[in-house]
Amino acid sequence: MLCAGLLMTLYVSLQVKQSLDAEASRRFALVSDQVSIKIRDRLDAYALILRGAAGLFSISQNVDRNEWRAYVETLRAHLTVPGVQGIGFSKVIEPRDLPRHVVAVRTEGFPEYTVRPAGDRDLYTSIIYLEPFRDRNLRAFGFDMFSEPIRRAAMEFARDSGEASLSGKVALVQETGRDVQAGTLMYFPVYRKGAPLHTQEQRRAALIGWSYSPYRMKDLMTGILAEWNGGHGNSVDLHIYDGLHSEPAALLFDNRESEHIANAPSSRHQRRVVEFNGRQWLLTLDPTENLSYLAAWSTLMGGLTLSGLLFWLMRSVINTGMNANRIALKLTQEIQQYADQLKIIFALSPDGMVTFDDQHRVQYVNPAFTQLTGLAPDAVLAQSDSEFSRQMARLCLPGAGLPALSTIDGTGPITRHVIELDNASHGVLEVALRESLAPGVSHILFLRDITLETEVDRMKSEFLSTAAHELRTPMASIYGFSEVLLTQELDPASSKEFLSIIFKQSELMASILNELLDLARIEARRGKDFVFENIPVFALVDKVVHEFKLPAGRAAPILINPDAPLSILADLKKAQQALLNVLSNAYKYSLTDTTVRIELLDSPPDASTAPVVGISITDQGIGMTPAQQARVFERFYRVDKSGKIPGTGLGMSIVHEIVELHHGRIELSSTLGVGTTITLWLPAAI
Ligand code: ATP
Ligand code: MG
């Protein structure tokens, strides 16, 4: 656009310049015409004056000096017509009449008079009258102009044609030597009164002289130009040449001669030819003032400014557009990013999410929803909310389904509903419905898996009741026996027996409480209070076995591979506790006539892991199903909740915590009704 604007400006400016040039040329051509017409008019006016002077001779053949003077003074030509040196009469003198003529003029009172230049010629002419007859004009008195070829040519032309004629460039005899100017002369033939003038011969024969005027070119033209210039000032450089060629020798007039200006022809140069009865003057005209291109410059500057402004405007418009685009793109990208993030969040969220569109139809379900409910997106997408509620209700246990969504108020504080799924894992989900602010989405349904929390809650309360139950049994014994001791007088043997019961029950209570405290402490300390040391495994097992109080009627465990030189890096107390818990289970969950074996194992030949030492305890007890095995380490988990076998469900949890904090692992293999083997792998001592 800028380029186009600049080119256009340039083009228009050039056009303006050209039209200025053309207009100026046209005007200058007009001026040139006027100048040439003026010159021509002036020459015609001179010719008329001379014709009038010649006319005098048609009245009287012998016009004397006084009559001539009177005529010229009447004309006052020298006043009204500047540049005219005078108006004279040159008389034709036959050689034979010359002496008489000279005498006649001398007798008029001009004793010095003679016809110049002297010499014999076929014909003489003499300027006998020249008014005003004074000053430099006196120098012409008696001059034979016919003796000089340039003048003679003009004189002959006038004589032969009967018209006024103009001479070529001459130096006037009037010139005094100062301010010499090119001169020219105009002649008009004077014929004898009454003579026939039809042919050239007749005119030659009838000729008696010429009325004539000498002109100093500069004076003459200055007059013309002064008149013409009027208000224009000296705005024309005018050259006048005698003839048609602009040669210096032929230069008649240069109006700026004194200024010595190099006259290189300008673009507005004009040439005119003024023709006067066979004589041609070449006029060359040049303007002296440079053309003002203000309009073109203004156009150029205006155009440039306009183009610049337009360019700036367009640029800012385009920039604004581009900025808007950039911002839009950035926003789009950001929105896209958010959308992507949301998608990822939705996809990775462990919570199920279902969105409903404006028509309350299922719009989207995330993978977690499918995972939680087992419903593939295709099964629910585009369902109405009531259909969706019904489908969800079918998945749930009777009475634990989702209420109709339309009855849930999603605008107020979020109300959470708990539903229980009728599937293998008995999942418990917390469901919340929320009205959406996003366009195109009416509601969002959130589903959170709270199976574990529910189970933990359940187990906790179960534990509390179990623990309370476990604590209450010894507590009841302590309470009962101590009351008896306080209220009754007993023999020492009975008292001792009662006291020992109280002691044992207290011991049991203490052990339950200790177990609880242990677990709480282990959990809280995360192994920070562990003191690791190298412990020979056999010594450890031996100590635990000896300290373990065998249930009545049970044989001590059989030790296999007791001599293996194995040591572990462990906290002695904790390792004992873990081992004890496993050993107690082995006895607790097996029948009286079965055996319990303890085997010491070396690290399995696997170089990729750090060396470990295994303590494996095998019973021939009730065993566990795979599902039970999976939950053995859960806190408060007990397969048999009837309470027939005392316990809190914390023992294996404590084992698990301890082994984990030792960076070891537990291996469990069990078959229902056959028996169980639990192996504790602990890091070998270095
Ligand atoms: P306590 O806290 O007194 O040890 P507990 O023995 O019931 O109580 P855990 O030792 O944690 O608790 O055992 C959890 C459950 O795992 C037991 O109730 C039992 O049902 C099962 N279990 C553990 N060891 C065995 C085993 N060797 N054979 C069969 N079942 C077992
Ligand atoms: Mg136990």
XYZ file of C-alpha atoms and ligand atoms in Angstrom:
718
model
C 0.000 0.000 0.000
C 2.828 2.338 0.898
C 4.556 1.583 -2.424
C 1.320 2.089 -4.321
C 0.682 5.325 -2.439
C 4.187 6.595 -3.127
C 4.049 5.637 -6.803
C 0.660 7.279 -7.153
C 1.916 10.405 -5.388
C 4.950 10.491 -7.657
C 2.795 9.983 -10.712
C 0.280 12.652 -9.726
C 3.070 15.061 -8.746
C 4.736 14.529 -12.123
C 1.389 15.054 -13.809
C 0.937 18.296 -11.885
C 4.459 19.340 -12.812
C 3.824 18.515 -16.435
C 0.571 20.395 -16.496
C 2.328 23.324 -14.811
C 5.005 23.105 -17.500
C 2.423 22.825 -20.226
C 0.411 25.736 -18.865
C 3.532 27.850 -18.472
C 4.651 26.935 -21.985
C 1.236 27.774 -23.334
C 1.275 31.119 -21.560
C 4.787 31.854 -22.652
C 3.879 30.996 -26.209
C 1.076 33.541 -25.864
C 3.514 36.097 -24.494
C 5.854 35.325 -27.398
C 3.007 35.848 -29.829
C 2.181 39.147 -28.196
C 5.800 40.299 -28.349
C 6.141 39.399 -31.994
C 2.815 41.036 -32.842
C 3.863 44.174 -30.976
C 7.105 44.362 -32.913
C 5.311 43.799 -36.149
C 2.715 46.441 -35.203
C 5.453 48.853 -34.300
C 7.189 48.319 -37.642
C 3.866 48.854 -39.384
C 3.397 52.074 -37.428
C 6.862 53.262 -38.523
C 6.083 52.316 -42.075
C 2.933 54.417 -41.849
C 4.905 57.390 -40.565
C 7.359 57.056 -43.431
C 4.524 56.602 -45.897
C 3.001 59.814 -44.507
C 6.343 61.609 -44.877
C 6.664 60.332 -48.418
C 3.141 61.585 -48.966
C 4.412 65.104 -48.472
C 6.114 64.825 -51.854
C 2.877 63.999 -53.561
C 1.604 67.401 -52.495
C 4.643 69.388 -53.431
C 7.561 68.088 -55.498
C 9.942 70.386 -53.775
C 9.479 69.881 -50.087
C 11.944 72.158 -48.394
C 13.732 71.681 -45.148
C 11.262 73.754 -43.162
C 8.282 71.887 -44.491
C 9.957 68.624 -43.563
C 10.718 69.881 -40.089
C 7.172 71.081 -39.664
C 5.878 67.735 -40.727
C 8.122 65.781 -38.384
C 7.518 68.123 -35.486
C 3.826 67.668 -36.039
C 4.296 63.966 -35.830
C 6.563 64.387 -32.814
C 7.501 60.905 -33.683
C 10.567 60.931 -31.523
C 8.392 61.546 -28.531
C 5.566 59.110 -29.111
C 7.608 56.451 -30.805
C 10.793 55.760 -28.849
C 13.832 54.342 -30.523
C 13.402 56.364 -33.664
C 16.504 58.452 -34.183
C 14.683 60.673 -36.559
C 12.793 60.886 -39.763
C 14.806 61.826 -42.733
C 14.775 62.181 -46.456
C 17.495 60.820 -48.684
C 17.524 62.330 -52.061
C 18.588 60.614 -55.314
C 21.270 62.562 -57.113
C 22.448 61.835 -60.639
C 26.239 62.120 -60.934
C 25.875 65.072 -63.250
C 23.707 66.904 -60.812
C 26.052 66.346 -57.887
C 28.050 69.590 -58.039
C 24.921 71.665 -58.450
C 23.287 69.865 -55.593
C 26.200 70.440 -53.276
C 26.262 74.129 -54.123
C 22.542 74.418 -53.617
C 22.673 72.912 -50.148
C 25.746 74.917 -49.195
C 23.913 78.045 -50.107
C 21.130 77.015 -47.749
C 23.570 77.811 -44.988
C 25.610 74.594 -44.702
C 28.994 75.521 -46.127
C 30.592 72.331 -44.907
C 27.998 70.189 -46.697
C 29.255 67.494 -48.998
C 28.018 64.088 -50.121
C 29.850 61.365 -48.272
C 31.695 59.214 -48.931
C 33.497 60.930 -51.769
C 34.226 59.066 -54.942
C 32.748 58.403 -58.324
C 29.591 56.349 -58.353
C 26.825 55.694 -60.834
C 24.291 57.199 -58.532
C 24.449 59.296 -55.426
C 22.047 59.692 -52.653
C 22.252 62.102 -49.816
C 20.465 62.568 -46.541
C 19.383 66.111 -46.954
C 16.711 66.270 -44.287
C 16.849 64.548 -40.951
C 14.669 65.786 -38.154
C 15.297 66.492 -35.417
C 18.289 68.084 -37.091
C 20.601 68.187 -34.135
C 23.035 66.223 -32.038
C 24.078 62.888 -33.486
C 21.669 63.286 -36.385
C 23.952 65.988 -37.805
C 26.529 63.273 -38.426
C 24.227 61.741 -41.013
C 23.746 64.904 -42.962
C 25.031 64.312 -46.532
C 25.696 60.623 -46.048
C 25.197 58.526 -49.161
C 23.436 55.469 -47.782
C 23.315 53.970 -51.245
C 27.068 53.595 -51.135
C 26.772 51.072 -48.332
C 25.595 47.614 -49.463
C 23.266 46.716 -46.564
C 21.423 50.019 -46.725
C 21.488 49.950 -50.465
C 19.764 46.544 -50.570
C 16.906 47.869 -48.466
C 16.714 51.061 -50.481
C 16.579 49.138 -53.726
C 13.896 46.829 -52.312
C 11.761 49.848 -51.348
C 12.419 51.493 -54.676
C 11.446 48.389 -56.660
C 8.481 47.283 -54.567
C 7.018 50.626 -53.703
C 6.671 49.390 -50.115
C 8.464 50.166 -46.906
C 11.607 48.111 -46.435
C 13.835 47.293 -43.515
C 17.604 47.120 -43.727
C 19.831 44.454 -42.308
C 21.952 45.029 -39.259
C 24.071 48.134 -39.549
C 26.049 50.496 -37.439
C 24.302 53.831 -37.709
C 26.379 56.820 -38.718
C 24.798 58.595 -35.786
C 26.726 56.355 -33.396
C 29.261 58.385 -31.480
C 31.353 55.492 -30.295
C 29.810 55.228 -26.848
C 27.027 52.745 -26.233
C 27.234 51.499 -29.802
C 24.071 49.636 -30.664
C 23.011 47.521 -33.558
C 20.944 49.611 -35.859
C 18.462 49.187 -38.613
C 16.812 51.513 -41.048
C 13.425 51.657 -42.642
C 12.944 53.165 -46.062
C 9.916 54.215 -47.960
C 10.302 55.187 -51.637
C 9.364 58.669 -52.750
C 8.444 58.895 -56.427
C 8.042 61.789 -58.686
C 4.609 63.318 -58.496
C 2.257 61.978 -61.093
C 4.673 59.410 -62.536
C 3.216 56.002 -63.414
C 4.274 53.322 -60.878
C 2.820 50.123 -62.200
C 5.983 48.320 -63.150
C 9.318 48.017 -61.500
C 10.885 49.991 -64.375
C 8.408 52.772 -63.934
C 9.071 52.851 -60.213
C 12.831 52.952 -60.735
C 12.490 55.745 -63.216
C 10.148 57.729 -60.968
C 12.267 57.474 -57.811
C 13.407 60.738 -56.317
C 14.418 59.565 -52.857
C 13.410 57.812 -49.680
C 11.813 58.852 -46.518
C 13.603 56.871 -43.881
C 14.121 56.329 -40.197
C 17.225 55.006 -38.479
C 16.576 52.939 -35.387
C 18.920 52.036 -32.594
C 17.680 48.563 -31.842
C 18.059 48.670 -28.093
C 16.232 51.946 -27.782
C 13.566 50.760 -30.137
C 12.955 47.392 -28.472
C 13.272 48.667 -24.953
C 10.440 50.921 -25.890
C 8.392 48.052 -27.177
C 9.213 45.773 -24.278
C 8.712 48.503 -21.746
C 5.315 49.053 -23.157
C 4.629 45.389 -23.341
C 6.206 44.391 -20.045
C 3.716 46.527 -18.225
C 3.148 44.599 -15.045
C 5.273 41.592 -15.984
C 8.656 43.023 -15.257
C 11.634 41.985 -17.244
C 10.396 38.431 -17.516
C 11.389 37.708 -21.096
C 14.833 37.054 -22.467
C 14.432 38.248 -26.036
C 16.942 37.938 -28.850
C 16.285 39.349 -32.263
C 18.379 38.196 -35.179
C 18.483 39.630 -38.640
C 17.531 36.753 -40.875
C 16.446 33.273 -39.873
C 19.605 32.094 -38.115
C 20.477 32.771 -34.537
C 24.121 33.688 -35.215
C 25.898 36.178 -32.995
C 26.831 38.271 -36.025
C 23.192 38.656 -36.934
C 22.145 39.598 -33.406
C 20.145 42.774 -33.560
C 18.986 42.872 -30.030
C 19.411 41.152 -26.702
C 17.313 42.674 -23.976
C 19.476 41.166 -21.238
C 22.781 41.806 -22.884
C 24.039 43.897 -19.985
C 23.315 41.127 -17.535
C 25.685 38.745 -19.310
C 23.438 35.805 -18.806
C 24.330 32.524 -20.420
C 21.455 31.976 -22.711
C 20.803 28.282 -22.566
C 17.486 27.686 -24.267
C 14.887 26.802 -21.670
C 12.176 24.211 -21.977
C 9.761 27.000 -22.719
C 12.000 28.402 -25.469
C 10.014 30.020 -28.243
C 10.964 31.161 -31.724
C 8.987 33.632 -33.778
C 9.654 35.095 -37.183
C 8.565 38.659 -37.834
C 8.359 39.316 -41.544
C 8.368 42.799 -42.822
C 8.226 43.191 -46.550
C 10.797 40.582 -47.392
C 12.943 41.140 -44.313
C 12.776 38.461 -41.678
C 13.662 38.822 -38.058
C 14.098 35.762 -35.942
C 12.878 36.251 -32.396
C 14.010 33.812 -29.764
C 12.260 34.120 -26.442
C 13.056 32.504 -23.137
C 11.422 33.094 -19.797
C 13.774 34.673 -17.304
C 11.939 33.444 -14.279
C 12.039 29.893 -13.163
C 8.726 28.226 -13.062
C 7.325 27.784 -9.584
C 6.556 24.150 -8.955
C 4.918 24.907 -5.616
C 1.743 23.104 -6.612
C 3.713 19.997 -7.652
C 5.754 20.099 -4.465
C 2.601 20.577 -2.400
C 1.025 17.626 -4.187
C 4.150 15.549 -3.543
C 4.362 16.501 0.115
C 0.634 16.091 0.607
C 0.695 12.725 -1.158
C 3.680 11.540 0.869
C 2.039 12.623 4.100
C -1.226 10.996 3.078
C 0.513 7.778 2.010
C 2.448 7.729 5.274
C -0.686 8.324 7.301
C -2.582 5.702 5.352
C 0.283 3.256 5.774
C 0.450 3.955 9.490
C -3.312 3.566 9.777
C -3.356 0.290 7.861
C -0.427 -0.982 9.836
C -2.050 -0.231 13.139
C -5.299 -1.787 11.896
C -3.405 -4.894 10.758
C -1.356 -4.930 13.953
C -4.503 -4.688 16.017
C -5.965 -7.530 13.996
C -2.812 -9.582 14.391
C -2.688 -8.847 18.105
C -6.306 -9.880 18.410
C -5.505 -13.053 16.509
C -2.493 -13.723 18.681
C -4.520 -13.158 21.841
C -7.313 -15.325 20.464
C -4.795 -18.022 19.593
C -3.204 -17.784 23.019
C -6.576 -17.927 24.705
C -7.583 -20.843 22.513
C -4.367 -22.615 23.424
C -4.905 -21.876 27.089
C -8.483 -23.083 26.885
C -7.282 -26.132 24.995
C -4.695 -26.701 27.702
C -7.313 -26.349 30.408
C -9.600 -28.654 28.472
C -6.765 -31.165 28.075
C -5.910 -30.854 31.747
C -9.537 -31.315 32.658
C -9.732 -34.346 30.387
C -6.649 -35.795 32.054
C -8.035 -34.983 35.491
C -11.349 -36.554 34.547
C -9.632 -39.549 33.037
C -7.211 -40.076 35.909
C -9.567 -39.126 38.706
C -10.218 -42.017 41.067
C -13.660 -40.499 41.559
C -16.386 -41.256 39.082
C -17.939 -38.331 37.245
C -21.043 -38.112 35.110
C -22.119 -34.926 33.337
C -25.633 -34.217 32.120
C -26.437 -31.901 29.219
C -29.097 -29.209 29.046
C -31.687 -31.882 28.329
C -30.615 -33.760 31.478
C -29.168 -36.547 29.387
C -25.934 -38.289 30.218
C -23.256 -36.477 28.294
C -20.018 -37.941 29.563
C -18.780 -40.552 32.010
C -15.165 -40.858 33.021
C -13.168 -44.114 33.210
C -13.385 -44.161 37.015
C -17.166 -44.284 36.753
C -16.922 -47.409 34.612
C -14.395 -48.853 37.017
C -16.569 -48.202 40.039
C -19.902 -49.281 38.611
C -18.912 -51.635 35.829
C -21.048 -49.588 33.425
C -19.375 -48.885 30.089
C -19.953 -45.395 28.644
C -22.094 -46.840 25.851
C -24.476 -48.301 28.410
C -25.393 -44.934 29.889
C -24.550 -42.186 27.380
C -27.581 -40.212 26.186
C -29.758 -41.719 28.908
C -32.175 -39.396 30.646
C -31.474 -38.768 34.322
C -34.436 -40.947 35.389
C -33.249 -43.841 33.195
C -29.806 -43.363 34.632
C -31.149 -43.435 38.214
C -33.060 -46.632 37.482
C -29.999 -48.261 35.979
C -27.925 -47.280 38.985
C -30.625 -48.577 41.324
C -30.472 -51.960 39.596
C -26.752 -52.145 40.441
C -27.324 -51.495 44.117
C -28.448 -53.546 47.031
C -32.168 -53.241 47.685
C -32.812 -50.101 49.632
C -29.269 -48.802 49.157
C -29.668 -47.372 45.654
C -29.441 -43.882 44.275
C -32.557 -41.762 44.764
C -34.092 -40.311 41.583
C -31.733 -37.582 40.437
C -34.589 -35.187 39.832
C -35.363 -35.284 43.558
C -31.844 -34.252 44.524
C -31.292 -30.548 44.960
C -27.985 -29.736 43.308
C -28.073 -26.029 44.071
C -27.814 -25.820 47.838
C -25.169 -27.309 50.090
C -24.047 -30.589 48.621
C -25.955 -33.549 49.996
C -24.108 -36.801 49.856
C -25.824 -40.131 49.355
C -24.235 -43.424 50.100
C -25.089 -46.322 47.836
C -24.027 -49.926 48.196
C -23.320 -51.923 45.098
C -24.643 -55.425 44.784
C -21.414 -56.833 43.384
C -18.619 -59.100 44.523
C -16.572 -56.392 46.191
C -19.632 -54.855 47.894
C -18.464 -51.434 46.875
C -19.786 -48.502 48.805
C -20.014 -45.252 46.857
C -20.662 -41.743 48.034
C -22.686 -39.849 45.442
C -23.110 -36.081 45.197
C -25.012 -34.131 42.606
C -23.939 -30.622 41.729
C -25.583 -28.120 39.450
C -23.114 -26.954 36.822
C -22.306 -23.381 35.893
C -20.658 -24.443 32.646
C -22.703 -23.845 29.509
C -24.152 -27.008 28.010
C -23.768 -28.917 31.254
C -26.714 -28.973 33.642
C -25.447 -31.256 36.384
C -22.394 -33.183 37.406
C -22.653 -36.358 39.435
C -19.650 -37.307 41.557
C -19.122 -40.869 42.785
C -16.467 -41.596 45.354
C -15.412 -45.069 46.371
C -15.702 -45.168 50.150
C -15.656 -48.972 50.425
C -12.364 -48.915 52.260
C -13.335 -46.085 54.578
C -16.596 -47.805 55.337
C -14.804 -51.059 55.972
C -12.205 -49.401 58.155
C -14.952 -47.661 60.060
C -16.752 -50.915 60.402
C -13.598 -52.692 61.524
C -12.786 -49.943 63.966
C -16.141 -50.161 65.651
C -15.872 -53.930 65.504
C -12.455 -53.672 67.066
C -13.763 -51.384 69.741
C -16.510 -53.812 70.589
C -14.068 -56.750 70.387
C -11.484 -54.953 72.450
C -14.135 -53.929 74.918
C -15.389 -57.483 74.938
C -11.867 -58.836 75.347
C -11.169 -56.355 78.099
C -14.514 -56.897 79.752
C -13.994 -60.662 80.212
C -10.795 -60.345 82.319
C -12.194 -57.200 83.879
C -15.308 -59.104 85.010
C -13.109 -61.804 86.570
C -10.959 -59.192 88.319
C -14.021 -57.331 89.510
C -15.813 -60.510 90.748
C -12.879 -62.106 92.515
C -11.675 -58.935 94.138
C -15.203 -58.290 95.434
C -15.265 -61.792 96.933
C -11.877 -61.185 98.537
C -13.076 -57.941 100.020
C -16.456 -59.107 101.295
C -15.749 -62.650 102.478
C -13.366 -64.188 104.901
C -11.601 -66.873 102.918
C -9.102 -69.447 103.811
C -5.565 -68.562 102.677
C -5.573 -71.189 99.927
C -8.734 -69.839 98.322
C -7.513 -66.285 98.704
C -4.310 -67.140 96.926
C -6.152 -68.891 94.141
C -8.448 -65.910 93.654
C -5.532 -63.513 93.714
C -3.686 -65.559 91.115
C -6.794 -65.450 88.860
C -6.940 -61.696 89.312
C -3.247 -61.501 88.446
C -3.637 -63.597 85.288
C -6.647 -61.640 84.071
C -4.780 -58.378 84.698
C -1.913 -59.812 82.726
C -4.278 -60.575 79.824
C -5.734 -57.097 79.921
C -2.263 -55.645 79.999
C -1.280 -57.724 76.992
C -4.303 -56.498 75.010
C -3.553 -52.951 75.945
C 0.145 -53.453 75.203
C -0.639 -54.816 71.787
C -2.754 -51.784 71.032
C -0.109 -49.470 72.367
C 2.573 -51.302 70.417
C 0.763 -50.901 67.148
C 0.003 -47.271 67.875
C 3.629 -46.642 68.772
C 5.067 -48.490 65.778
C 2.755 -46.552 63.536
C 3.633 -43.257 65.109
C 7.414 -43.776 65.262
C 7.783 -45.375 61.827
C 10.853 -47.286 62.961
C 12.751 -44.310 64.346
C 13.149 -45.925 67.735
C 14.416 -49.199 66.253
C 17.873 -50.276 67.352
C 19.347 -52.456 64.622
C 21.872 -55.074 65.576
C 23.192 -58.378 64.334
C 21.106 -61.133 65.830
C 21.873 -64.815 65.371
C 18.586 -66.256 64.145
C 18.724 -69.441 66.155
C 19.203 -67.542 69.422
C 16.244 -65.335 68.525
C 13.949 -68.254 67.732
C 15.085 -70.136 70.798
C 14.352 -67.183 73.077
C 10.877 -66.649 71.556
C 10.044 -70.352 71.821
C 11.114 -70.418 75.449
C 9.213 -67.340 76.389
C 6.096 -68.491 74.504
C 3.544 -69.956 76.825
C 2.452 -73.144 75.152
C -1.284 -73.715 75.238
C -2.269 -76.606 77.432
C -1.673 -79.987 75.819
C 0.395 -78.606 72.959
C 3.825 -79.833 71.994
C 6.650 -77.372 71.569
C 7.416 -76.385 67.967
C 9.798 -78.536 65.998
C 12.915 -76.625 64.972
C 14.320 -77.469 61.560
C 17.810 -76.510 60.515
C 18.580 -74.960 63.913
C 22.342 -74.996 63.374
C 22.341 -72.842 60.311
C 24.825 -70.007 60.995
C 22.413 -67.269 60.099
C 22.161 -63.763 61.492
C 19.824 -60.910 60.765
C 20.132 -57.174 61.121
C 17.146 -56.252 63.225
C 15.721 -54.663 66.316
C 15.737 -57.500 68.825
C 12.531 -56.636 70.667
C 10.520 -56.042 67.504
C 11.820 -59.148 65.802
C 10.837 -61.171 68.875
C 7.403 -59.586 68.898
C 6.804 -60.371 65.200
C 7.926 -63.940 65.602
C 5.858 -64.367 68.727
C 2.697 -63.116 67.025
C 3.127 -65.525 64.109
C 3.897 -68.407 66.502
C 0.866 -67.631 68.657
C -1.384 -67.680 65.579
C 0.078 -71.028 64.503
C -1.003 -72.529 67.833
C -4.235 -70.541 68.124
C -5.580 -71.593 64.735
C -4.623 -75.265 64.865
C -5.917 -78.242 66.761
C -4.314 -79.785 69.786
C -2.918 -82.879 68.114
C -1.135 -81.048 65.348
C 2.437 -79.850 65.238
C 4.040 -76.535 64.616
C 7.376 -76.348 62.815
C 9.895 -73.538 62.703
C 12.421 -73.621 59.892
C 15.425 -71.333 59.399
C 16.028 -70.478 55.759
C 19.003 -68.990 53.999
C 18.615 -66.387 51.341
C 17.211 -67.818 48.114
C 19.931 -67.960 45.417
C 18.912 -64.687 43.813
C 21.831 -62.304 43.476
C 19.746 -59.378 42.377
C 18.346 -58.613 45.844
C 20.043 -57.973 49.143
C 20.660 -61.146 51.161
C 17.822 -62.104 53.522
C 17.208 -64.739 56.109
C 13.850 -66.487 56.464
C 12.062 -67.764 59.535
C 9.235 -69.992 58.412
C 6.474 -71.137 60.785
C 4.166 -73.890 59.590
C 1.032 -75.180 61.287
C -1.441 -77.868 60.389
C -4.376 -75.704 61.361
C -7.588 -74.427 59.889
C -5.876 -72.555 57.067
C -7.373 -69.670 55.083
C -9.055 -69.084 51.776
C -7.190 -66.868 49.315
C -9.621 -64.019 50.105
C -8.911 -64.352 53.804
C -5.187 -64.502 53.145
C -5.447 -61.244 51.238
C -6.861 -59.514 54.266
C -4.814 -61.129 57.012
C -2.678 -58.032 57.473
C -5.607 -55.650 57.700
C -6.027 -54.147 61.075
C -8.775 -55.667 63.187
C -9.403 -58.263 60.520
C -10.371 -61.602 61.880
C -11.731 -64.508 59.926
C -13.754 -65.757 62.821
C -15.650 -62.912 64.361
C -17.609 -65.129 66.767
C -15.187 -64.565 69.616
C -14.653 -68.245 70.262
C -10.965 -67.729 69.663
C -9.777 -64.709 71.580
C -7.856 -62.091 69.674
C -7.963 -58.495 68.442
C -6.998 -58.894 64.783
C -3.955 -56.712 65.436
C -1.266 -59.384 65.715
C -0.537 -59.791 62.006
C -0.842 -56.034 61.473
C 1.946 -55.546 63.988
C 4.007 -58.240 62.234
C 3.428 -56.560 58.908
C 4.447 -53.147 60.224
C 7.601 -54.506 61.873
C 8.775 -56.501 58.868
C 8.103 -53.589 56.559
C 10.092 -51.216 58.746
C 12.950 -53.737 58.573
C 12.660 -53.623 54.755
C 11.823 -57.308 54.813
C 8.789 -59.150 53.489
C 6.235 -61.727 54.559
C 5.442 -64.804 52.555
C 2.110 -66.417 53.238
C 0.826 -69.727 51.917
C -2.240 -71.333 53.329
C -4.789 -73.944 52.389
C -8.154 -74.036 54.057
C -8.326 -77.038 56.396
C -4.714 -78.047 55.692
C -2.515 -75.486 57.291
C -0.603 -72.297 56.973
C 3.028 -71.355 56.424
C 4.170 -67.845 57.181
C 7.762 -66.925 56.404
C 9.340 -63.725 57.644
C 12.212 -62.643 55.428
C 14.488 -60.183 57.204
C 17.752 -58.627 56.021
C 20.773 -60.803 56.664
C 23.473 -59.414 58.936
C 26.505 -58.231 57.077
P -4.371 -61.226 68.119
O -4.279 -59.784 68.018
O -4.546 -61.675 69.488
O -3.228 -61.910 67.422
P -5.774 -62.477 66.011
O -4.882 -63.652 66.083
O -7.189 -62.782 65.756
O -5.664 -61.574 67.306
P -4.093 -61.720 63.874
O -2.977 -62.389 64.489
O -3.856 -60.437 63.296
O -5.303 -61.537 64.894
O -4.718 -62.672 62.806
C -5.759 -62.203 62.024
C -6.624 -63.315 61.597
O -5.992 -64.115 60.626
C -6.963 -64.241 62.623
O -8.107 -63.857 63.354
C -7.206 -65.515 61.875
O -8.539 -65.618 61.466
C -6.291 -65.443 60.741
N -5.083 -66.222 60.971
C -3.903 -65.734 61.374
N -2.977 -66.668 61.416
C -3.592 -67.848 61.047
C -3.167 -69.203 60.906
N -1.927 -69.582 61.186
N -4.085 -70.116 60.493
C -5.347 -69.753 60.232
N -5.806 -68.476 60.343
C -4.931 -67.553 60.760
Mg -2.867 -63.507 66.314
